[in-house]
CSV table of C-alpha atoms and ligand atoms in Angstrom, one decimal:
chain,number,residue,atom,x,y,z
A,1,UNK,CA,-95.9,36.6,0.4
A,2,UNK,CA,-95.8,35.0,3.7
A,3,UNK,CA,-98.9,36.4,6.2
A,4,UNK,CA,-96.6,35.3,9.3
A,5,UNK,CA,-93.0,33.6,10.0
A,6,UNK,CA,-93.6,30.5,11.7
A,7,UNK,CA,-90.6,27.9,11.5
A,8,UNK,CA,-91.5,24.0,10.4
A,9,UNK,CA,-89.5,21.2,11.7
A,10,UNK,CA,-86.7,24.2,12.7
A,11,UNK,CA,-87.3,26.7,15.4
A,12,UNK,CA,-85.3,29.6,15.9
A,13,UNK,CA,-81.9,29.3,18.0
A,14,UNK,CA,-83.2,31.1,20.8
A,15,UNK,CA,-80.0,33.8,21.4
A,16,UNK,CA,-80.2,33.1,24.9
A,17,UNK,CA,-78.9,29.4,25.1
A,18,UNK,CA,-77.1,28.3,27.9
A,19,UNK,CA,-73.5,26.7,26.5
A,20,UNK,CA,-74.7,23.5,27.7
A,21,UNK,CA,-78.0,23.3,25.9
A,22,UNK,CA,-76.5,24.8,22.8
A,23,UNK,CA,-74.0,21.6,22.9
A,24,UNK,CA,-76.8,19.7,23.4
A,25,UNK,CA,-78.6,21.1,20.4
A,26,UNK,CA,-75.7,20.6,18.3
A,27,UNK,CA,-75.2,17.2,19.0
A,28,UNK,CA,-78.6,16.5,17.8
A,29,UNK,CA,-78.5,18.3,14.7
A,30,UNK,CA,-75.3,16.1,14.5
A,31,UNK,CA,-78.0,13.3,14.0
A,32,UNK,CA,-80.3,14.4,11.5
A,33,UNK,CA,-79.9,14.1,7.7
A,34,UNK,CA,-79.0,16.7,5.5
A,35,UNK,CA,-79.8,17.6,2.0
A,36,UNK,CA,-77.4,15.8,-0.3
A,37,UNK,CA,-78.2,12.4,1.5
A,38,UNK,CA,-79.9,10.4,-0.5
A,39,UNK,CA,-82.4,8.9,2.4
A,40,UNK,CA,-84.0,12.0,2.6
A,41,UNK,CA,-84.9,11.6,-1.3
A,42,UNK,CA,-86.3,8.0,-0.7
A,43,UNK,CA,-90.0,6.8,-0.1
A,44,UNK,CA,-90.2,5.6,3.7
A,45,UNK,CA,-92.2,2.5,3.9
A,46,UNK,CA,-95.0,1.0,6.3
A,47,UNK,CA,-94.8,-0.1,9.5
A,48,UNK,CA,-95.8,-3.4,10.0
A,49,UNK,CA,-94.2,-4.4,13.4
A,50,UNK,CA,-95.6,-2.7,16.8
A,51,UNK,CA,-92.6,-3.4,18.8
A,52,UNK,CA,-90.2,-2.5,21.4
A,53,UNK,CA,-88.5,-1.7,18.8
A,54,UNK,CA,-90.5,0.7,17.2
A,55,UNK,CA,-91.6,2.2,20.4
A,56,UNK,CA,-87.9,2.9,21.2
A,57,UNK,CA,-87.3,4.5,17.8
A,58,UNK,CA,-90.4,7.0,18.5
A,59,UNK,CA,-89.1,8.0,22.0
A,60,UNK,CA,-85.3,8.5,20.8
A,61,UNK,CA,-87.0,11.1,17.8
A,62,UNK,CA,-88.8,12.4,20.5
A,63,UNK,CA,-85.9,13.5,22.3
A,64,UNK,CA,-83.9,14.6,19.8
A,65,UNK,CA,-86.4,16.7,18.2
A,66,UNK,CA,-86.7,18.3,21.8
A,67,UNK,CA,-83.0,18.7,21.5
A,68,UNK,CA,-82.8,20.1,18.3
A,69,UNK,CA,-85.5,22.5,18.8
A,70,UNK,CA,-87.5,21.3,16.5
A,71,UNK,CA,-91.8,21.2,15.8
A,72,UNK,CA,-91.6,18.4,13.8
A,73,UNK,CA,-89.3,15.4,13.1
A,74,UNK,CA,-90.2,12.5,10.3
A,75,UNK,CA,-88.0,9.2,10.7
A,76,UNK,CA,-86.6,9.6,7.3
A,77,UNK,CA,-84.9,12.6,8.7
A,78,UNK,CA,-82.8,9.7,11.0
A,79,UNK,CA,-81.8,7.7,8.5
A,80,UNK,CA,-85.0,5.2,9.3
A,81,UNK,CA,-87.1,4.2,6.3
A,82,UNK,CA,-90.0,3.7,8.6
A,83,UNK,CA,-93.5,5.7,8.2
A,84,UNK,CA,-93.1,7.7,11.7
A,85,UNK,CA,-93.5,11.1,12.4
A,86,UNK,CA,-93.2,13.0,15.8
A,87,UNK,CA,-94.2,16.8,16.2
A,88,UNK,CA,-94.8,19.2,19.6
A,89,UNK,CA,-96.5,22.3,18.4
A,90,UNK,CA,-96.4,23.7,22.0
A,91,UNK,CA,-93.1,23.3,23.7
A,92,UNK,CA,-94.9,22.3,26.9
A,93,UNK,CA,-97.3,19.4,25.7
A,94,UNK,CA,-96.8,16.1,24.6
A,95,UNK,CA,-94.8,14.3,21.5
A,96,UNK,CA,-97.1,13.6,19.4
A,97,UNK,CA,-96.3,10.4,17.2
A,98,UNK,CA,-98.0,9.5,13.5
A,99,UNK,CA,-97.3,5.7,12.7
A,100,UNK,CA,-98.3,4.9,8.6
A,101,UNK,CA,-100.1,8.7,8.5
A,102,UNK,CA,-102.6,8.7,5.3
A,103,UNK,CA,-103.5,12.2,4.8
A,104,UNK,CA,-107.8,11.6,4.0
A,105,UNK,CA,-109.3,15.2,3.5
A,106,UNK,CA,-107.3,18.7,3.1
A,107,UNK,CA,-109.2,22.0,3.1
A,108,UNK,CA,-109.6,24.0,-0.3
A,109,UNK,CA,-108.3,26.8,1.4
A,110,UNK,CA,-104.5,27.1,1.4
A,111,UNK,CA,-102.2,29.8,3.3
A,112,UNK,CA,-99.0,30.3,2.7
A,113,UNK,CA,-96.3,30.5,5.2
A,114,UNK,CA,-92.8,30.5,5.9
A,115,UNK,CA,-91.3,27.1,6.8
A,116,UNK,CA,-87.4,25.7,8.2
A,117,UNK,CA,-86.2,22.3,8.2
A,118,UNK,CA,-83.7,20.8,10.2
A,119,UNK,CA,-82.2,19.0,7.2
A,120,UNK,CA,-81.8,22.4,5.2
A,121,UNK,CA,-79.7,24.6,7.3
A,122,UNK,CA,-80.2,28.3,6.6
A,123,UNK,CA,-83.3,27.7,4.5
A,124,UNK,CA,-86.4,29.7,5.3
A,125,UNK,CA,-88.8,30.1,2.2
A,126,UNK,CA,-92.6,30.0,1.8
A,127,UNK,CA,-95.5,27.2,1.3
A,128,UNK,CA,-98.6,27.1,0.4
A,129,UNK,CA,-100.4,24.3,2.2
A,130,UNK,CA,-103.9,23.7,3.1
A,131,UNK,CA,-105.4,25.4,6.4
A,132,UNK,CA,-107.0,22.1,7.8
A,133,UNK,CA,-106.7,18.3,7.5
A,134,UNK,CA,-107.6,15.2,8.7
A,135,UNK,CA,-105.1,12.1,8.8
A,136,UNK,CA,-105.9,8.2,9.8
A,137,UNK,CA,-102.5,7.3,11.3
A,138,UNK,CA,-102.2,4.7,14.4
A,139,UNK,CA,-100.4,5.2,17.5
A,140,UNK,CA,-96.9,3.1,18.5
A,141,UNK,CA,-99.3,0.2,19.8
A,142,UNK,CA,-100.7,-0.1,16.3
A,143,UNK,CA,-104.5,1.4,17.6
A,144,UNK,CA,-106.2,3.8,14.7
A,145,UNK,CA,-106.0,7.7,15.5
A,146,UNK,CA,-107.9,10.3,13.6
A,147,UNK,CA,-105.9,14.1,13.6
A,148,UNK,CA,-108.1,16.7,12.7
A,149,UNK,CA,-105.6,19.9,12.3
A,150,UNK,CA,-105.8,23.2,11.1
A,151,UNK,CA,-102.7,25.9,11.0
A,152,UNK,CA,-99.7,25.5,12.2
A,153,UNK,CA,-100.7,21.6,13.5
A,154,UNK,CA,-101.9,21.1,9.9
A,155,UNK,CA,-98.8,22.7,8.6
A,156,UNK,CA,-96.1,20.3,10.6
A,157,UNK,CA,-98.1,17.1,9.9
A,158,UNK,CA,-97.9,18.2,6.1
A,159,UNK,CA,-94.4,19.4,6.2
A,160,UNK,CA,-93.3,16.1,7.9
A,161,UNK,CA,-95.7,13.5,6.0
A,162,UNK,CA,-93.6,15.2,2.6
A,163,UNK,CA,-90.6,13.8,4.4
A,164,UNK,CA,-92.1,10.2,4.2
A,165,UNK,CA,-92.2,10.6,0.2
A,166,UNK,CA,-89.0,11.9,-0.5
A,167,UNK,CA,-90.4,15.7,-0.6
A,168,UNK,CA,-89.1,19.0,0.9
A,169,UNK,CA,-89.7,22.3,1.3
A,170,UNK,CA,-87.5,23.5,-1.9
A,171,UNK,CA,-90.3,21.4,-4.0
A,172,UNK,CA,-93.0,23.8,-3.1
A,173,UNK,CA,-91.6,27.1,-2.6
A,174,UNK,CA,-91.7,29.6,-6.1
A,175,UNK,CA,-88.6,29.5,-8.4
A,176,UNK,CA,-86.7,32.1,-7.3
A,177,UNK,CA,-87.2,31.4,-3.1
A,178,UNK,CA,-85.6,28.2,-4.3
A,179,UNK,CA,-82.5,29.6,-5.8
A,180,UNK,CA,-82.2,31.6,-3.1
A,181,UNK,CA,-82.5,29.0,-0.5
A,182,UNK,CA,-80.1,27.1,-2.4
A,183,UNK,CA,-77.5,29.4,-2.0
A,184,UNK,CA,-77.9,30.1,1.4
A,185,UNK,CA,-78.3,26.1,2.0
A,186,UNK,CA,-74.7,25.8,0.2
A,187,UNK,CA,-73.2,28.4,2.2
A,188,UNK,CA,-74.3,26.8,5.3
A,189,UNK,CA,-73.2,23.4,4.0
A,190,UNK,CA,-70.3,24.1,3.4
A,191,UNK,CA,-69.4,25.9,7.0
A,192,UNK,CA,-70.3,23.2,8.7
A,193,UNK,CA,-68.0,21.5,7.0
A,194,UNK,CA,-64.9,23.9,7.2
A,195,UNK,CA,-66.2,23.6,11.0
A,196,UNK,CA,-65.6,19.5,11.0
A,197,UNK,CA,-62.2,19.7,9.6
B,1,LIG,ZN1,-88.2,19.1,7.4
């Protein structure tokens, strides 16, 4: 179904991982919500403060989507209720931050694709999602930006706005990519917590 694999808010452990940057990796996986926790099933609300504060919150997702090897990150997936999203669709540019993103025009044409997410371990199932948008967000300082996207950008935003509303991947995929993902989302689950103990 899927024209091409690319990976949402999860990338691909790269094989070759140094054991220090695997730690680190870890560690901010550590940090990230998984399914089950009922944050990641709750509408995140506006910002209305441009602070310190804020600006803090936005550089720590920053890093630990870095970290975790992620595209993607939406504050929800922290445990903060706030309407934030970071993504880096190319490893060497900058973080990218969404503050309050309203999605205001999608394309009619949609692709389907594959899609991760670092709050479903071991999940990988396809979306449809349309090819292009454009979103009114504002930056940390509160100043109105305008994204106009299309592929894997568009994709991220989308994939990491859902997160702001309570929605993931297993929502959109086909019945039976759901089961499947559920099963191998258990399995994975449930390791990590053999792991812990
Ligand atoms: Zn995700």
């Amino acid at each position: 179904m899927a024209e091409h694999h690319e990976e949402l808010d999860e990338a691909p452990e790269p094989p070759t991982l140094d054991p220090e940057t695997l730690a680190r990796r870890r560690a901010a996986l550590a940090h990230v919500r998984k399914f089950g926790d009922p944050v990641l099933r709750t509408e995140a609300r506006q910002v209305v403060r441009f602070d310190a504060e804020l600006r803090d919150e936005i550089a720590r997702m920053g890093v630990l989507m870095h970290d975790a090897y992620g595209i993607g990150l939406a504050a929800t997936q922290v445990g903060i209720l706030h309407r934030v999203l970071v993504y880096r669709v190319e490893s060497d540019s900058p973080v990218n931050a969404l503050v309050n993103p309203v999605l205001e025009w999608s394309s009619k044409e949609e692709e389907w694709a594959e899609e991760g997410c670092l709050s479903l371990p071991a999940v990988h199932v396809d979306v449809e999602r349309p090819v292009h948008v454009r979103v009114r967000a504002q930056d940390e300082s509160g100043g109105a930006i305008l994204v106009e996207a299309s592929g894997l950008e568009a994709r991220v935003i989308q994939h990491e706005m859902d997160h702001l509303d309570g929605v993931l991947i297993l929502d959109r995929t086909p019945r039976d990519q759901r089961k499947e993902g559920m099963r191998a989302l258990r399995a994975a689950l449930e390791a990590a917590e053999d792991d812990a103990a």
